[in-house]
mmCIF file of C-alpha atoms in Angstrom:
data_model
loop_
_atom_site.group_PDB
_atom_site.id
_atom_site.type_symbol
_atom_site.label_atom_id
_atom_site.label_comp_id
_atom_site.label_asym_id
_atom_site.label_seq_id
_atom_site.Cartn_x
_atom_site.Cartn_y
_atom_site.Cartn_z
ATOM 1 C CA UNK A 19 -7.899 7.802 30.150
ATOM 2 C CA UNK A 20 -5.281 9.346 32.428
ATOM 3 C CA UNK A 21 -6.031 10.662 35.891
ATOM 4 C CA UNK A 22 -5.134 14.245 36.736
ATOM 5 C CA UNK A 23 -1.651 14.429 38.226
ATOM 6 C CA UNK A 24 -2.885 15.541 41.662
ATOM 7 C CA UNK A 25 -5.329 12.663 41.948
ATOM 8 C CA UNK A 26 -2.752 10.150 40.770
ATOM 9 C CA UNK A 27 -0.234 11.150 43.423
ATOM 10 C CA UNK A 28 -2.839 10.712 46.185
ATOM 11 C CA UNK A 29 -3.445 7.111 45.200
ATOM 12 C CA UNK A 30 -0.125 5.885 43.862
ATOM 13 C CA UNK A 31 2.097 6.476 46.845
ATOM 14 C CA UNK A 32 3.939 9.591 45.736
ATOM 15 C CA UNK A 33 3.949 11.892 48.746
ATOM 16 C CA UNK A 34 5.574 14.724 50.609
ATOM 17 C CA UNK A 35 8.083 12.284 52.152
ATOM 18 C CA UNK A 36 9.934 12.215 48.863
ATOM 19 C CA UNK A 37 8.829 8.721 47.923
ATOM 20 C CA UNK A 38 8.556 8.127 44.200
ATOM 21 C CA UNK A 39 5.154 6.865 43.011
ATOM 22 C CA UNK A 40 4.574 3.219 43.824
ATOM 23 C CA UNK A 41 2.854 1.015 41.307
ATOM 24 C CA UNK A 42 1.635 -2.526 41.035
ATOM 25 C CA UNK A 43 2.688 -4.857 43.796
ATOM 26 C CA UNK A 44 4.381 -2.136 45.868
ATOM 27 C CA UNK A 45 1.320 0.076 46.256
ATOM 28 C CA UNK A 46 0.314 -1.840 49.401
ATOM 29 C CA UNK A 47 3.422 -0.692 51.259
ATOM 30 C CA UNK A 48 2.548 2.974 50.966
ATOM 31 C CA UNK A 49 -1.094 2.454 51.950
ATOM 32 C CA UNK A 50 -0.284 0.141 54.857
ATOM 33 C CA UNK A 51 2.082 2.667 56.432
ATOM 34 C CA UNK A 52 -0.048 5.769 55.844
ATOM 35 C CA UNK A 53 -3.642 4.589 56.364
ATOM 36 C CA UNK A 54 -5.256 6.064 59.463
ATOM 37 C CA UNK A 55 -8.435 3.946 59.391
ATOM 38 C CA UNK A 56 -7.283 1.063 61.576
ATOM 39 C CA UNK A 57 -9.262 0.364 64.766
ATOM 40 C CA UNK A 58 -12.229 2.392 63.577
ATOM 41 C CA UNK A 59 -15.565 0.930 62.472
ATOM 42 C CA UNK A 60 -15.237 -1.131 59.306
ATOM 43 C CA UNK A 61 -16.272 1.045 56.359
ATOM 44 C CA UNK A 62 -17.063 -2.006 54.235
ATOM 45 C CA UNK A 63 -19.826 -3.396 56.436
ATOM 46 C CA UNK A 64 -20.542 -0.840 59.183
ATOM 47 C CA UNK A 65 -23.710 0.250 57.419
ATOM 48 C CA UNK A 66 -25.221 -3.197 58.003
ATOM 49 C CA UNK A 67 -27.665 -3.409 60.894
ATOM 50 C CA UNK A 68 -25.988 -4.236 64.198
ATOM 51 C CA UNK A 69 -22.409 -4.289 62.866
ATOM 52 C CA UNK A 70 -19.883 -2.304 64.888
ATOM 53 C CA UNK A 71 -16.522 -3.992 64.459
ATOM 54 C CA UNK A 72 -13.002 -2.637 64.283
ATOM 55 C CA UNK A 73 -11.073 -2.678 61.047
ATOM 56 C CA UNK A 74 -7.806 -4.462 61.802
ATOM 57 C CA UNK A 75 -7.076 -6.353 58.563
ATOM 58 C CA UNK A 76 -5.426 -5.106 55.383
ATOM 59 C CA UNK A 77 -5.571 -6.645 51.901
ATOM 60 C CA UNK A 78 -2.184 -6.315 50.196
ATOM 61 C CA UNK A 79 -3.639 -7.087 46.773
ATOM 62 C CA UNK A 80 -6.316 -4.378 47.140
ATOM 63 C CA UNK A 81 -4.593 -1.710 49.258
ATOM 64 C CA UNK A 82 -6.830 1.154 48.148
ATOM 65 C CA UNK A 83 -9.804 -0.553 49.817
ATOM 66 C CA UNK A 84 -8.263 0.272 53.192
ATOM 67 C CA UNK A 85 -8.650 -1.451 56.552
ATOM 68 C CA UNK A 86 -11.429 -3.977 57.096
ATOM 69 C CA UNK A 87 -12.860 -6.244 59.775
ATOM 70 C CA UNK A 88 -12.298 -10.002 60.035
ATOM 71 C CA UNK A 89 -15.611 -10.801 58.339
ATOM 72 C CA UNK A 90 -14.825 -8.620 55.313
ATOM 73 C CA UNK A 91 -11.242 -9.894 55.137
ATOM 74 C CA UNK A 92 -12.423 -13.497 55.047
ATOM 75 C CA UNK A 93 -15.193 -12.914 52.486
ATOM 76 C CA UNK A 94 -15.202 -14.972 49.283
ATOM 77 C CA UNK A 95 -14.247 -11.944 47.157
ATOM 78 C CA UNK A 96 -10.875 -11.898 48.950
ATOM 79 C CA UNK A 97 -10.098 -15.602 48.484
ATOM 80 C CA UNK A 98 -6.441 -16.038 47.585
ATOM 81 C CA UNK A 99 -5.508 -12.500 48.647
ATOM 82 C CA UNK A 100 -2.616 -11.843 51.005
ATOM 83 C CA UNK A 101 -4.200 -10.347 54.152
ATOM 84 C CA UNK A 102 -2.266 -9.076 57.161
ATOM 85 C CA UNK A 103 -3.609 -8.248 60.597
ATOM 86 C CA UNK A 104 -2.598 -4.940 62.111
ATOM 87 C CA UNK A 105 -2.445 -4.902 65.879
ATOM 88 C CA UNK A 106 -2.320 -2.051 68.354
ATOM 89 C CA UNK A 107 0.267 -1.288 70.994
ATOM 90 C CA UNK A 108 0.091 1.858 73.108
ATOM 91 C CA UNK A 109 -2.310 3.423 70.604
ATOM 92 C CA UNK A 110 0.012 2.777 67.654
ATOM 93 C CA UNK A 111 -0.348 0.261 64.841
ATOM 94 C CA UNK A 112 2.075 -2.656 64.668
ATOM 95 C CA UNK A 113 2.654 -5.790 62.606
ATOM 96 C CA UNK A 114 3.906 -9.013 64.093
ATOM 97 C CA UNK A 115 7.512 -9.400 63.079
ATOM 98 C CA UNK A 116 7.016 -12.810 61.458
ATOM 99 C CA UNK A 117 4.250 -11.399 59.198
ATOM 100 C CA UNK A 118 6.412 -8.422 58.204
ATOM 101 C CA UNK A 119 9.455 -10.630 57.520
ATOM 102 C CA UNK A 120 7.437 -12.663 55.044
ATOM 103 C CA UNK A 121 6.779 -9.493 53.029
ATOM 104 C CA UNK A 122 9.919 -7.363 53.213
ATOM 105 C CA UNK A 123 13.380 -7.117 54.696
ATOM 106 C CA UNK A 124 12.945 -5.670 58.188
ATOM 107 C CA UNK A 125 16.363 -6.538 59.608
ATOM 108 C CA UNK A 126 17.173 -2.836 60.091
ATOM 109 C CA UNK A 127 13.874 -1.991 61.862
ATOM 110 C CA UNK A 128 13.813 -1.974 65.677
ATOM 111 C CA UNK A 129 11.624 -4.841 66.967
ATOM 112 C CA UNK A 130 9.757 -4.494 70.250
ATOM 113 C CA UNK A 131 8.347 -7.254 72.447
ATOM 114 C CA UNK A 132 4.684 -6.688 73.301
ATOM 115 C CA UNK A 133 2.715 -9.430 75.071
ATOM 116 C CA UNK A 134 5.495 -11.950 74.334
ATOM 117 C CA UNK A 135 5.344 -11.255 70.572
ATOM 118 C CA UNK A 136 7.940 -9.368 68.541
ATOM 119 C CA UNK A 137 6.303 -6.482 66.691
ATOM 120 C CA UNK A 138 7.326 -3.622 64.392
ATOM 121 C CA UNK A 139 5.688 -0.216 64.418
ATOM 122 C CA UNK A 140 4.163 0.836 61.093
ATOM 123 C CA UNK A 141 4.838 4.553 61.614
ATOM 124 C CA UNK A 142 7.170 6.598 63.807
ATOM 125 C CA UNK A 143 5.782 7.427 67.225
ATOM 126 C CA UNK A 144 5.957 10.938 68.587
ATOM 127 C CA UNK A 145 8.867 11.647 70.878
ATOM 128 C CA UNK A 146 7.811 14.813 72.691
ATOM 129 C CA UNK A 147 11.045 15.372 74.583
ATOM 130 C CA UNK A 148 14.544 13.927 74.534
ATOM 131 C CA UNK A 149 14.873 10.815 76.708
ATOM 132 C CA UNK A 150 16.610 11.212 80.049
ATOM 133 C CA UNK A 151 19.203 8.911 81.529
ATOM 134 C CA UNK A 152 20.928 6.157 79.622
ATOM 135 C CA UNK A 153 21.753 6.851 75.991
ATOM 136 C CA UNK A 154 20.728 3.975 73.746
ATOM 137 C CA UNK A 155 23.277 2.429 71.361
ATOM 138 C CA UNK A 156 21.805 3.855 68.144
ATOM 139 C CA UNK A 157 19.305 6.321 66.689
ATOM 140 C CA UNK A 158 16.790 6.124 63.854
ATOM 141 C CA UNK A 159 18.385 7.523 60.688
ATOM 142 C CA UNK A 160 15.174 9.320 59.762
ATOM 143 C CA UNK A 161 13.712 10.866 62.918
ATOM 144 C CA UNK A 162 16.494 10.479 65.500
ATOM 145 C CA UNK A 163 14.500 8.318 67.948
ATOM 146 C CA UNK A 164 16.760 6.332 70.254
ATOM 147 C CA UNK A 165 16.817 2.619 69.437
ATOM 148 C CA UNK A 166 17.422 -0.169 71.922
ATOM 149 C CA UNK A 167 19.337 -2.557 69.674
ATOM 150 C CA UNK A 168 22.742 -1.738 68.268
ATOM 151 C CA UNK A 169 22.653 -2.400 64.544
ATOM 152 C CA UNK A 170 19.056 -1.349 63.946
ATOM 153 C CA UNK A 171 18.652 1.744 61.818
ATOM 154 C CA UNK A 172 14.939 2.607 61.878
ATOM 155 C CA UNK A 173 12.239 2.946 64.529
ATOM 156 C CA UNK A 174 9.412 1.937 62.162
ATOM 157 C CA UNK A 175 8.680 0.381 58.803
ATOM 158 C CA UNK A 176 7.712 3.831 57.490
ATOM 159 C CA UNK A 177 11.104 5.286 58.441
ATOM 160 C CA UNK A 178 12.764 2.410 56.576
ATOM 161 C CA UNK A 179 10.696 3.266 53.501
ATOM 162 C CA UNK A 180 11.650 6.949 53.714
ATOM 163 C CA UNK A 181 15.331 6.057 53.863
ATOM 164 C CA UNK A 182 14.850 3.579 51.022
ATOM 165 C CA UNK A 183 13.721 6.474 48.832
ATOM 166 C CA UNK A 184 17.392 7.433 48.680
ATOM 167 C CA UNK A 185 18.275 3.968 47.414
ATOM 168 C CA UNK A 186 14.988 3.323 45.624
ATOM 169 C CA UNK A 187 16.067 0.880 42.916
ATOM 170 C CA UNK A 188 17.706 -1.411 45.454
ATOM 171 C CA UNK A 189 14.664 -1.244 47.714
ATOM 172 C CA UNK A 190 12.185 -1.978 44.915
ATOM 173 C CA UNK A 191 14.105 -5.021 43.748
ATOM 174 C CA UNK A 192 14.337 -6.337 47.320
ATOM 175 C CA UNK A 193 10.602 -5.846 47.943
ATOM 176 C CA UNK A 194 9.635 -7.410 44.627
ATOM 177 C CA UNK A 195 11.691 -10.492 45.474
ATOM 178 C CA UNK A 196 10.092 -10.811 48.921
ATOM 179 C CA UNK A 197 6.603 -10.152 47.535
ATOM 180 C CA UNK A 198 6.895 -12.753 44.781
ATOM 181 C CA UNK A 199 8.056 -15.430 47.215
ATOM 182 C CA UNK A 200 5.401 -14.509 49.839
ATOM 183 C CA UNK A 201 2.519 -14.788 47.378
ATOM 184 C CA UNK A 202 3.404 -18.169 45.896
#
Protein backbone atom coordinates (compact mmCIF):
# COMPACT_ATOMS: atom_id res chain seq x y z
CA UNK A 1 0.00 0.00 0.00
CA UNK A 2 1.37 3.41 -0.96
CA UNK A 3 1.79 6.26 1.48
CA UNK A 4 0.14 9.59 0.73
CA UNK A 5 2.52 11.85 -1.17
CA UNK A 6 2.82 14.38 1.67
CA UNK A 7 3.75 11.73 4.21
CA UNK A 8 6.24 10.12 1.85
CA UNK A 9 8.13 13.36 1.28
CA UNK A 10 8.49 13.92 5.04
CA UNK A 11 10.23 10.59 5.48
CA UNK A 12 12.11 10.02 2.25
CA UNK A 13 14.30 13.08 2.17
CA UNK A 14 12.49 15.17 -0.42
CA UNK A 15 12.37 18.68 1.00
CA UNK A 16 12.13 22.38 0.39
CA UNK A 17 15.88 22.52 -0.31
CA UNK A 18 15.24 21.02 -3.72
CA UNK A 19 16.67 17.62 -2.87
CA UNK A 20 15.10 14.75 -4.76
CA UNK A 21 13.67 11.96 -2.58
CA UNK A 22 16.35 9.75 -1.09
CA UNK A 23 15.78 6.04 -0.88
CA UNK A 24 17.52 3.00 0.46
CA UNK A 25 21.07 3.49 1.61
CA UNK A 26 21.04 7.27 1.09
CA UNK A 27 18.12 8.01 3.40
CA UNK A 28 20.53 8.33 6.35
CA UNK A 29 22.22 11.36 4.82
CA UNK A 30 19.05 13.42 4.78
CA UNK A 31 18.06 12.44 8.32
CA UNK A 32 21.54 12.96 9.75
CA UNK A 33 21.75 16.52 8.43
CA UNK A 34 18.19 17.57 9.30
CA UNK A 35 17.46 15.85 12.63
CA UNK A 36 17.14 18.29 15.52
CA UNK A 37 16.99 15.69 18.31
CA UNK A 38 20.69 15.47 19.13
CA UNK A 39 21.77 16.34 22.69
CA UNK A 40 18.24 15.98 24.03
CA UNK A 41 17.03 13.12 26.24
CA UNK A 42 17.08 9.80 24.42
CA UNK A 43 13.55 9.08 23.16
CA UNK A 44 14.24 5.35 23.00
CA UNK A 45 14.92 4.84 26.70
CA UNK A 46 14.12 8.11 28.50
CA UNK A 47 10.87 6.67 29.80
CA UNK A 48 12.82 4.13 31.86
CA UNK A 49 13.17 4.98 35.54
CA UNK A 50 16.25 7.08 36.30
CA UNK A 51 17.44 7.42 32.68
CA UNK A 52 18.32 10.94 31.58
CA UNK A 53 21.00 10.64 28.92
CA UNK A 54 21.74 12.67 25.82
CA UNK A 55 21.14 11.25 22.39
CA UNK A 56 24.43 11.61 20.52
CA UNK A 57 24.52 8.49 18.31
CA UNK A 58 22.89 7.90 14.93
CA UNK A 59 22.17 4.57 13.22
CA UNK A 60 22.81 4.88 9.48
CA UNK A 61 20.91 1.67 8.72
CA UNK A 62 17.83 2.87 10.65
CA UNK A 63 17.88 6.65 10.13
CA UNK A 64 14.18 7.17 10.81
CA UNK A 65 14.70 6.03 14.41
CA UNK A 66 16.58 9.27 15.07
CA UNK A 67 19.27 10.08 17.62
CA UNK A 68 19.91 7.72 20.53
CA UNK A 69 22.11 7.36 23.59
CA UNK A 70 25.17 5.11 23.87
CA UNK A 71 23.21 2.35 25.61
CA UNK A 72 20.57 2.21 22.86
CA UNK A 73 23.20 2.44 20.12
CA UNK A 74 25.09 -0.52 21.54
CA UNK A 75 22.00 -2.69 22.13
CA UNK A 76 21.85 -6.15 20.56
CA UNK A 77 19.15 -5.07 18.09
CA UNK A 78 21.72 -2.75 16.47
CA UNK A 79 24.49 -5.35 16.14
CA UNK A 80 26.20 -4.98 12.78
CA UNK A 81 24.71 -1.53 12.13
CA UNK A 82 26.88 1.41 11.14
CA UNK A 83 26.59 3.90 14.03
CA UNK A 84 28.17 7.35 14.08
CA UNK A 85 28.62 9.65 17.05
CA UNK A 86 27.56 13.25 16.65
CA UNK A 87 29.48 15.72 18.75
CA UNK A 88 28.77 19.31 19.68
CA UNK A 89 30.85 22.39 19.08
CA UNK A 90 29.60 25.86 19.99
CA UNK A 91 26.04 24.53 20.18
CA UNK A 92 26.20 23.01 16.69
CA UNK A 93 26.39 19.35 15.69
CA UNK A 94 29.59 18.05 14.11
CA UNK A 95 31.06 14.76 12.91
CA UNK A 96 34.71 13.90 13.29
CA UNK A 97 36.30 14.22 9.89
CA UNK A 98 37.64 10.66 9.84
CA UNK A 99 34.13 9.26 10.48
CA UNK A 100 32.63 11.43 7.73
CA UNK A 101 35.39 10.50 5.25
CA UNK A 102 34.56 6.83 5.69
CA UNK A 103 31.00 7.53 4.54
CA UNK A 104 31.18 10.19 1.84
CA UNK A 105 33.50 12.49 -0.06
CA UNK A 106 33.99 15.56 2.13
CA UNK A 107 37.04 17.02 0.40
CA UNK A 108 35.09 20.17 -0.52
CA UNK A 109 33.70 20.76 3.01
CA UNK A 110 35.56 23.17 5.31
CA UNK A 111 37.11 21.25 8.25
CA UNK A 112 37.55 22.94 11.61
CA UNK A 113 39.87 21.93 14.45
CA UNK A 114 38.04 21.62 17.77
CA UNK A 115 39.86 20.17 20.79
CA UNK A 116 42.67 18.90 18.54
CA UNK A 117 40.23 16.95 16.32
CA UNK A 118 39.21 17.85 12.78
CA UNK A 119 35.43 18.12 12.54
CA UNK A 120 32.79 19.00 9.94
CA UNK A 121 29.57 20.81 10.74
CA UNK A 122 26.41 18.92 9.82
CA UNK A 123 24.39 22.05 9.03
CA UNK A 124 25.22 25.66 8.17
CA UNK A 125 25.64 27.93 11.16
CA UNK A 126 23.93 31.29 11.30
CA UNK A 127 26.05 34.23 10.24
CA UNK A 128 24.18 37.21 11.67
CA UNK A 129 26.37 39.90 10.15
CA UNK A 130 29.13 40.06 7.56
CA UNK A 131 32.57 39.40 9.06
CA UNK A 132 34.84 42.39 9.60
CA UNK A 133 38.51 42.61 8.78
CA UNK A 134 40.37 40.08 6.70
CA UNK A 135 38.49 38.54 3.79
CA UNK A 136 38.88 34.77 3.71
CA UNK A 137 40.08 33.06 0.52
CA UNK A 138 36.73 31.50 -0.44
CA UNK A 139 33.00 31.44 0.31
CA UNK A 140 30.45 28.64 0.65
CA UNK A 141 28.70 28.15 -2.70
CA UNK A 142 25.35 27.71 -0.98
CA UNK A 143 25.09 30.29 1.81
CA UNK A 144 28.06 32.61 1.20
CA UNK A 145 29.79 31.98 4.55
CA UNK A 146 33.48 32.84 4.43
CA UNK A 147 35.71 29.76 4.46
CA UNK A 148 39.22 29.61 5.88
CA UNK A 149 40.75 27.18 3.39
CA UNK A 150 41.20 28.02 -0.26
CA UNK A 151 39.77 25.17 -2.29
CA UNK A 152 36.91 24.29 0.04
CA UNK A 153 33.47 24.95 -1.36
CA UNK A 154 31.01 24.32 1.48
CA UNK A 155 30.72 25.31 5.14
CA UNK A 156 28.82 22.15 6.13
CA UNK A 157 27.88 18.69 4.95
CA UNK A 158 24.30 19.92 4.42
CA UNK A 159 25.47 22.69 2.08
CA UNK A 160 27.41 20.08 0.09
CA UNK A 161 24.23 18.01 -0.22
CA UNK A 162 22.23 21.03 -1.41
CA UNK A 163 24.79 21.76 -4.10
CA UNK A 164 24.88 18.08 -5.02
CA UNK A 165 21.18 18.31 -5.86
CA UNK A 166 22.29 20.13 -9.00
CA UNK A 167 24.55 17.22 -9.93
CA UNK A 168 22.45 14.52 -8.28
CA UNK A 169 23.37 11.48 -10.37
CA UNK A 170 27.07 12.06 -9.82
CA UNK A 171 26.54 12.57 -6.10
CA UNK A 172 24.41 9.44 -5.68
CA UNK A 173 26.94 7.24 -7.43
CA UNK A 174 29.76 8.67 -5.30
CA UNK A 175 27.83 8.13 -2.05
CA UNK A 176 26.80 4.62 -3.01
CA UNK A 177 30.43 3.72 -3.67
CA UNK A 178 31.56 5.14 -0.31
CA UNK A 179 28.64 3.52 1.53
CA UNK A 180 29.25 0.07 0.06
CA UNK A 181 32.93 0.16 0.99
CA UNK A 182 32.24 1.55 4.50
CA UNK A 183 29.76 -1.18 5.37
CA UNK A 184 31.85 -4.17 4.31
